[in-house]
CSV table of C-alpha atoms in Angstrom, one decimal:
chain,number,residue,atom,x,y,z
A,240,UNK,CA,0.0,0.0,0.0
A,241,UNK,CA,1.6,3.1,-1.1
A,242,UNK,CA,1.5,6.2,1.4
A,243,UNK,CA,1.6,9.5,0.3
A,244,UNK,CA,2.6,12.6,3.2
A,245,UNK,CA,1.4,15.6,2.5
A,246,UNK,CA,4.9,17.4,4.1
A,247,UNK,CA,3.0,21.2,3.2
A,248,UNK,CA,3.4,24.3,4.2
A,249,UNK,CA,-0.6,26.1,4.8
A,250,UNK,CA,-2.0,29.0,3.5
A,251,UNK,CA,-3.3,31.8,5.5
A,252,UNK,CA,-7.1,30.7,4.9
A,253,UNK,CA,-9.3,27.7,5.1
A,254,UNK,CA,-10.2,28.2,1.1
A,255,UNK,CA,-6.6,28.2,-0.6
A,256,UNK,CA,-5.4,25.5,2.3
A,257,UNK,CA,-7.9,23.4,0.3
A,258,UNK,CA,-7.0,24.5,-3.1
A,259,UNK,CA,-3.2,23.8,-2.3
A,260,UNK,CA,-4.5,20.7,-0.5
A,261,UNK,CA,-6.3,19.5,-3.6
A,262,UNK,CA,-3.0,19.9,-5.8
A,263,UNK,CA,-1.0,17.8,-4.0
A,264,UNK,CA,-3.2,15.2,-3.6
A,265,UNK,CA,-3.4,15.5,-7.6
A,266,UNK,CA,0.5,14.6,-7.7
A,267,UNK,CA,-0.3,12.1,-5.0
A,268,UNK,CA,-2.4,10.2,-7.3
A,269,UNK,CA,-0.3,10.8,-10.0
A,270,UNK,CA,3.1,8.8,-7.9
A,271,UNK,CA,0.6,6.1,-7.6
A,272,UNK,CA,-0.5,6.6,-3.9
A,273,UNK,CA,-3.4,4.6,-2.3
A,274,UNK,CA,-3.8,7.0,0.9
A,275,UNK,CA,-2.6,10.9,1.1
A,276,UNK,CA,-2.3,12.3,4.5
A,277,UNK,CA,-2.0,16.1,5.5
A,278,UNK,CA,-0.5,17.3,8.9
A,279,UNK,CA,-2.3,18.4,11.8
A,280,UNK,CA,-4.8,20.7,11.5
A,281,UNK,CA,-4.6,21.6,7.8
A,282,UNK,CA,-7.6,23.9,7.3
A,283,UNK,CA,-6.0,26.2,9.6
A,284,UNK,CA,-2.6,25.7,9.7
A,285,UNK,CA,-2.3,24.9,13.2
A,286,UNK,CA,-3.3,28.2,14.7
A,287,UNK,CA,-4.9,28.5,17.3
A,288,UNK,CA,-6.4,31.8,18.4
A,289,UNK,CA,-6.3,32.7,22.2
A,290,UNK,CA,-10.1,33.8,22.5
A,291,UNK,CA,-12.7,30.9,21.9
A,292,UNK,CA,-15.3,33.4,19.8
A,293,UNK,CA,-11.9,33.7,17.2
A,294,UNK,CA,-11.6,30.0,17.7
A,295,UNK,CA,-14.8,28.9,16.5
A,296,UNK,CA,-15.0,31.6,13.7
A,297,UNK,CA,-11.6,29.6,12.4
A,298,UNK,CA,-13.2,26.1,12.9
A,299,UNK,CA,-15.2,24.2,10.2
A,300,UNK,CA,-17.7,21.8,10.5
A,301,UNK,CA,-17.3,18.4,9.9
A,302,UNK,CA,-19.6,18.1,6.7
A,303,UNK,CA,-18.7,21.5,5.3
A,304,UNK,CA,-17.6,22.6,2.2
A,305,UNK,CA,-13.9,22.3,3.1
A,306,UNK,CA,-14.3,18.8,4.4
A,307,UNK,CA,-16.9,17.9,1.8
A,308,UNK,CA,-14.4,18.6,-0.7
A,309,UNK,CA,-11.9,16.0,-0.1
A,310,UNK,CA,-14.9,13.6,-0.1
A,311,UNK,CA,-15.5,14.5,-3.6
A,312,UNK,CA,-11.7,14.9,-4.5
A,313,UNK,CA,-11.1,11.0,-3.1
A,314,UNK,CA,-14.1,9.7,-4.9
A,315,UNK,CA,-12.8,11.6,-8.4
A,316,UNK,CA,-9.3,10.2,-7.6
A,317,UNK,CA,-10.2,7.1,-6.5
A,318,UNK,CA,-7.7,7.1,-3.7
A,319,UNK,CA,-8.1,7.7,-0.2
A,320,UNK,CA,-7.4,11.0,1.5
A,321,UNK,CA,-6.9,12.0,5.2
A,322,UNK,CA,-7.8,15.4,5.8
A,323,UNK,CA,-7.6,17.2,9.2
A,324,UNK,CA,-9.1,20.0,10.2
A,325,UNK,CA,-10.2,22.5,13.1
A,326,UNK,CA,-13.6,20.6,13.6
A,327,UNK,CA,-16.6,23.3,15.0
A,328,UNK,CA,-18.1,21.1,17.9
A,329,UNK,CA,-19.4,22.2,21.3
A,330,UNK,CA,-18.4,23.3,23.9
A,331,UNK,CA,-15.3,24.1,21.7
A,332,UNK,CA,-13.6,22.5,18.7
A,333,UNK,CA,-11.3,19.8,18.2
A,334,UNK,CA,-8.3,18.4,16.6
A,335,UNK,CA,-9.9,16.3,14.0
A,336,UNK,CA,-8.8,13.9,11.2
A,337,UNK,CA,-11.4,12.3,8.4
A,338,UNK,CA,-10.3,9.8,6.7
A,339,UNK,CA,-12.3,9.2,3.0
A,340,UNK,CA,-12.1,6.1,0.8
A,341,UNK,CA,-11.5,5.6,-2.7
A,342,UNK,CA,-15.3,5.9,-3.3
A,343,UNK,CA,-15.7,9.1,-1.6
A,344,UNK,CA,-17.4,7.9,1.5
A,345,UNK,CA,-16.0,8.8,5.3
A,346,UNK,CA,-14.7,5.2,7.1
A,347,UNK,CA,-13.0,6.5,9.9
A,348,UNK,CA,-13.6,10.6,11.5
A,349,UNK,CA,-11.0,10.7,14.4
A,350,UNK,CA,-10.7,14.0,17.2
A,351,UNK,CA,-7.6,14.0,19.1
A,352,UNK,CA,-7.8,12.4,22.7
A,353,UNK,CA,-4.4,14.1,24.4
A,354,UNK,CA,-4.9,17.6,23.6
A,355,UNK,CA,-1.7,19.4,24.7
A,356,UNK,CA,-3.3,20.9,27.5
A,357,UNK,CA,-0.3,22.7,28.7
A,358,UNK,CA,-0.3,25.2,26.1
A,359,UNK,CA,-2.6,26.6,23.8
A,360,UNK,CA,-5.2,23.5,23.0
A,361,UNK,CA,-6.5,23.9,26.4
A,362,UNK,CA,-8.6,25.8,25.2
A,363,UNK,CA,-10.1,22.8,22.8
A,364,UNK,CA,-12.5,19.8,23.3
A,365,UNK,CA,-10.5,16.2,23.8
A,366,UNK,CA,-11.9,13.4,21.5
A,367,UNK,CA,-13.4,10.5,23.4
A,368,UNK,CA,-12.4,7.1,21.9
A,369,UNK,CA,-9.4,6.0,19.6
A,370,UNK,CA,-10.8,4.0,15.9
A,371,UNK,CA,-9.9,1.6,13.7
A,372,UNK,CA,-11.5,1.0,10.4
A,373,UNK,CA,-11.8,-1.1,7.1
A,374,UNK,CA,-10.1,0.8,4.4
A,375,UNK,CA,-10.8,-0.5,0.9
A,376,UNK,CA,-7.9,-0.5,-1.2
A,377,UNK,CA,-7.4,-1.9,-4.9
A,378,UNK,CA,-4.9,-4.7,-3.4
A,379,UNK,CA,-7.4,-5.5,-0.7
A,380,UNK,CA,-9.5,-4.1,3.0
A,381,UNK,CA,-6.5,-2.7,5.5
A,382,UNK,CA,-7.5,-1.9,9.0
A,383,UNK,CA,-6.2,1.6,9.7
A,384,UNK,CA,-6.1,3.6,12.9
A,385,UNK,CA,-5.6,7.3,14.0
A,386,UNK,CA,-3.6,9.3,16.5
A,387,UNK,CA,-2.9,12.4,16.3
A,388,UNK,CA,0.4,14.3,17.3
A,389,UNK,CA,0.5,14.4,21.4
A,390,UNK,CA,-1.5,10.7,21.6
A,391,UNK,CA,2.0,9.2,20.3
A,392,UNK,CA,4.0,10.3,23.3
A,393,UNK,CA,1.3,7.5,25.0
A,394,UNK,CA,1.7,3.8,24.5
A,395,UNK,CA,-1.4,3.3,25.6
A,396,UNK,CA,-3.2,5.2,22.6
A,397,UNK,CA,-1.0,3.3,20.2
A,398,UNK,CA,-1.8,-0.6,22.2
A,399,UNK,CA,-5.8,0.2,22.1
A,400,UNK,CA,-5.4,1.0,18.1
A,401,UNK,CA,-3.3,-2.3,18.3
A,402,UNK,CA,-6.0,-4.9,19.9
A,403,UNK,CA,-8.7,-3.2,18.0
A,404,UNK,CA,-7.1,-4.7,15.1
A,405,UNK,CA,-5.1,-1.8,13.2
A,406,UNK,CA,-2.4,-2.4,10.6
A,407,UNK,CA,-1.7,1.1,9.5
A,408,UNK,CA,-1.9,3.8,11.9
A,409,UNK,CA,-2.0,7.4,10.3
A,410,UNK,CA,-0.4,10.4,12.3
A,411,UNK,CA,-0.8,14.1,11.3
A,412,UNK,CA,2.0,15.8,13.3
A,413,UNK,CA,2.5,19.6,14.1
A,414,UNK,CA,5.9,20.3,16.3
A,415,UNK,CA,9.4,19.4,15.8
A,416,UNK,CA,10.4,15.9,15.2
A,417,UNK,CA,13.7,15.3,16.6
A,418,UNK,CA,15.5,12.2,17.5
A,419,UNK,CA,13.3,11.3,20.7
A,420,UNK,CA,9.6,11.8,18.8
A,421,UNK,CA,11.0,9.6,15.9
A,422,UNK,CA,12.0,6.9,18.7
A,423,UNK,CA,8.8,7.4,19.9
A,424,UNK,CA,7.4,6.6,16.1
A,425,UNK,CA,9.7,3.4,16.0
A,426,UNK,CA,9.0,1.9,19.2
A,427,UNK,CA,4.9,2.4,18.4
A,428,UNK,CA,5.4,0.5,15.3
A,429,UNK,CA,7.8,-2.0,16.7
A,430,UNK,CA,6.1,-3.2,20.1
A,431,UNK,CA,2.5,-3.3,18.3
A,432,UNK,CA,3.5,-4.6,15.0
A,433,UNK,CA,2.0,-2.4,12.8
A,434,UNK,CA,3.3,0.3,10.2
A,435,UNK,CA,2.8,4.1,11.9
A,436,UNK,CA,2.5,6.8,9.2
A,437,UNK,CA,3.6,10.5,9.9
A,438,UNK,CA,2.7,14.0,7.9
A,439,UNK,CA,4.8,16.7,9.6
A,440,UNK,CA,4.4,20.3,8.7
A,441,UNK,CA,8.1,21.2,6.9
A,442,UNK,CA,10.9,23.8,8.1
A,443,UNK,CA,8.8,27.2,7.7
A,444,UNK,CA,6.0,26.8,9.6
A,445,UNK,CA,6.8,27.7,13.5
A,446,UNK,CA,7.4,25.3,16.1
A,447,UNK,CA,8.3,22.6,12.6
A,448,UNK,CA,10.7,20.8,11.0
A,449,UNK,CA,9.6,18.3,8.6
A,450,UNK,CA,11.0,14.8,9.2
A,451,UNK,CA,7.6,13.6,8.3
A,452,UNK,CA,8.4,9.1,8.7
A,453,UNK,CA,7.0,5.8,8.0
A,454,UNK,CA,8.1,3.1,9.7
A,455,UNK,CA,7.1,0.0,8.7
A,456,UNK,CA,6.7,-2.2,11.7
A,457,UNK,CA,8.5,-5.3,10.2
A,458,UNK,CA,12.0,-5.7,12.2
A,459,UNK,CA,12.8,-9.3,11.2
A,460,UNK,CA,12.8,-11.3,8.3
A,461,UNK,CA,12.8,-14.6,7.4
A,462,UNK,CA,16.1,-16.2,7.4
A,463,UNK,CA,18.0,-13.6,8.3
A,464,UNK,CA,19.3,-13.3,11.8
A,465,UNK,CA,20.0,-9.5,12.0
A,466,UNK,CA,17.3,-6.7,12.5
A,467,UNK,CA,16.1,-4.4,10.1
A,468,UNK,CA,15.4,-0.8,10.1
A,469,UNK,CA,11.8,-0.7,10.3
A,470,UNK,CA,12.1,3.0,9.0
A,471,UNK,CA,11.3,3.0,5.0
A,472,UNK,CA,10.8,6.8,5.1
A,473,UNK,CA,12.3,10.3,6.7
A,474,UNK,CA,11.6,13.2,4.9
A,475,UNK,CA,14.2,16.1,5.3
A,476,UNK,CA,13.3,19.6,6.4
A,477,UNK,CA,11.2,21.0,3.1
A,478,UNK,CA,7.9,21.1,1.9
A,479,UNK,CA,7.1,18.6,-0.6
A,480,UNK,CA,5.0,14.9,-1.6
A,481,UNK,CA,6.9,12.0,0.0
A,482,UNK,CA,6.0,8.5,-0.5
A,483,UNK,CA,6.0,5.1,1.0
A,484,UNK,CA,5.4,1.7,-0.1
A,485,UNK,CA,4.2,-0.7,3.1
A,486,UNK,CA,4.7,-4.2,2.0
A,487,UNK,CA,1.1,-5.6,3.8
A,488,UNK,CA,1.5,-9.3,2.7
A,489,UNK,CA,5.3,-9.1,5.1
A,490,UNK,CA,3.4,-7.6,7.6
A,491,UNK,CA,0.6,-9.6,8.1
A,492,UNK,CA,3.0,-12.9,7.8
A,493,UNK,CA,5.2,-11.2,10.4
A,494,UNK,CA,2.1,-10.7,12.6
A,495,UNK,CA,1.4,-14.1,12.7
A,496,UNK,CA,4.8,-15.3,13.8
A,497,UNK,CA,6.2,-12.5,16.2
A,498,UNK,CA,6.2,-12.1,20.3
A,499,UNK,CA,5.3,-8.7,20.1
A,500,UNK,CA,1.9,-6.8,20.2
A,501,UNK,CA,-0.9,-9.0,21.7
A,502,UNK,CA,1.0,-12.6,21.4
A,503,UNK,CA,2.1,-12.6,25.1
A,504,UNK,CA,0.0,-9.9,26.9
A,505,UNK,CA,-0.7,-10.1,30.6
A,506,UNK,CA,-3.5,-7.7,31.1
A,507,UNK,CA,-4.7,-9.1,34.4
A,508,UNK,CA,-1.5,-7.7,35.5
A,509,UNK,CA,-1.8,-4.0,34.5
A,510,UNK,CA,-4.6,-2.8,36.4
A,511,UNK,CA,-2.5,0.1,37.7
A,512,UNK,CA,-2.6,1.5,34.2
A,513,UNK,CA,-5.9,2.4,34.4
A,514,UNK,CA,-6.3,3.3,38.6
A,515,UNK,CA,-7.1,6.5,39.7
A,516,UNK,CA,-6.2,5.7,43.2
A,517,UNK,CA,-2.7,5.3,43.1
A,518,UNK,CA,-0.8,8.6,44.0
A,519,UNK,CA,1.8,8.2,41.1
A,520,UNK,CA,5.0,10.0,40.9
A,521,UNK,CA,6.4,12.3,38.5
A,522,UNK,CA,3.4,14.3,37.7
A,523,UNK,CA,2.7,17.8,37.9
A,524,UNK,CA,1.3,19.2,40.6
A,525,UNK,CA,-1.1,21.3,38.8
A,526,UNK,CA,-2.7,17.4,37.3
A,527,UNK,CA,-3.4,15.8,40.3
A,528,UNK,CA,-6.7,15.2,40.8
């Protein structure tokens, strides 16, 4: 399945963020991609205003035109296209990904779970569950997953994708990505077995470096004792289409022979994980309950 990363710099407007939006998925389609996914945010650009009246005027609803558009644009294409956006929700908006088919129709709608509370998406609803879907392809269905940004930096976001079945697990990123977020990227895709996808905004836009990465989730092959780098894709720091080509048939015959993911799970054992009567170290004192 061939990935293509939308590594873009935005516009200043929702209207020509879509208009540059629908170009580059053009030359996605044209490199042969199956799936073309946009970093965080796109109708906006990642800006957030400070006052929640200039917040929802920047939002767009999740069957507007600018959403709507991409519908239309992945049913023309025939290939699937994950847009994000600045949903308008209530009480405030969210951090949202949409994920259309081939055929135009919306399989998977995701809204980001760990909002960066610590700066300025406080000020924006969380999402409430993590989702897998069926994604038709024309090689076959792939079960593909969301996080977005922030939700990497917890396993446990990447482990509930994992036993809900994903394969692929899209992320639209906005910040820099650096040696310790791409670890985080690798170890994702190696303890759950499954490739992890990642559109980064390029050098350019604050706070951004590019670095977009697929990594393929596959660290062993048959008959050879040595590792592999599970990494088939780092983009450098500029704007541009990067593609990836995820060999599914490896993966799913690596799933099937492998320790990791769900093979040898002891959930009876991890109850603390999900406690909210332990007082647990290293957290801040401003979120303790």
């Amino acid at each position: 399945m061939k990935i293509a990363i939308l590594q873009l710099l935005p516009e200043e407007s929702a209207e020509k963020n879509r208009a540059k939006g629908e170009h580059w998925c053009r030359k996605a389609k044209e490199a042969g991609a199956d799936i073309a996914l946009f970093p965080e945010m796109w109708s906006c650009g990642y800006r957030i205003p400070e006052t929640a009246a200039a917040l929802k005027k920047l939002a767009v609803p999740p069957g507007g035109d600018f959403v709507r558009s991409f519908a239309a644009l992945a049913r023309e294409l025939s290939m699937a296209i994950g847009v994000t956006f600045l949903e308008g929700s209530e009480p405030a908006p969210k951090n949202s990904l949409s994920l259309f088919d081939r055929f135009g129709r919306k399989v998977l709608h995701y809204s980001k779970v760990h909002t960066c509370d610590f700066g300025e998406e406080k000020i924006l609803s969380a999402g409430e569950d993590f989702c897998v879907c069926d994604l038709d392809t024309e090689e076959g269905t792939v079960k593909v997953g969301a996080m977005i940004c922030y939700d990497r930096e917890f396993p446990e976001s990447a482990r509930i994708l994992m036993l809900k079945g994903a394969e692929v697990v899209l992320v639209p990123n906005a910040c820099p990505m650096e040696i310790n977020r791409l670890s985080q990227l690798r170890a994702r895709a190696f303890e759950n077995m499954f490739a992890v996808a990642t559109a980064n905004y390029p050098k350019g836009q604050p706070d951004c470096n590019g670095h977009s990465s697929v990594f393929d989730g596959v660290a062993y092959l048959p008959n050879d004792e040595n590792a592999r780098d599970t990494c088939i894709l780092e983009a450098g720091e500029e704007e541009g289409l990067y593609m990836a080509d995820i060999d599914l048939q490896a993966l799913r015959a690596y799933r099937k022979s492998e320790v990791h993911g769900n093979a040898y799970r002891r959930p009876e054992k991890y109850g603390l994980l999900v406690s909210e009567k332990i007082e647990a170290p290293f957290i801040r004192a401003d979120r303790r309950k």
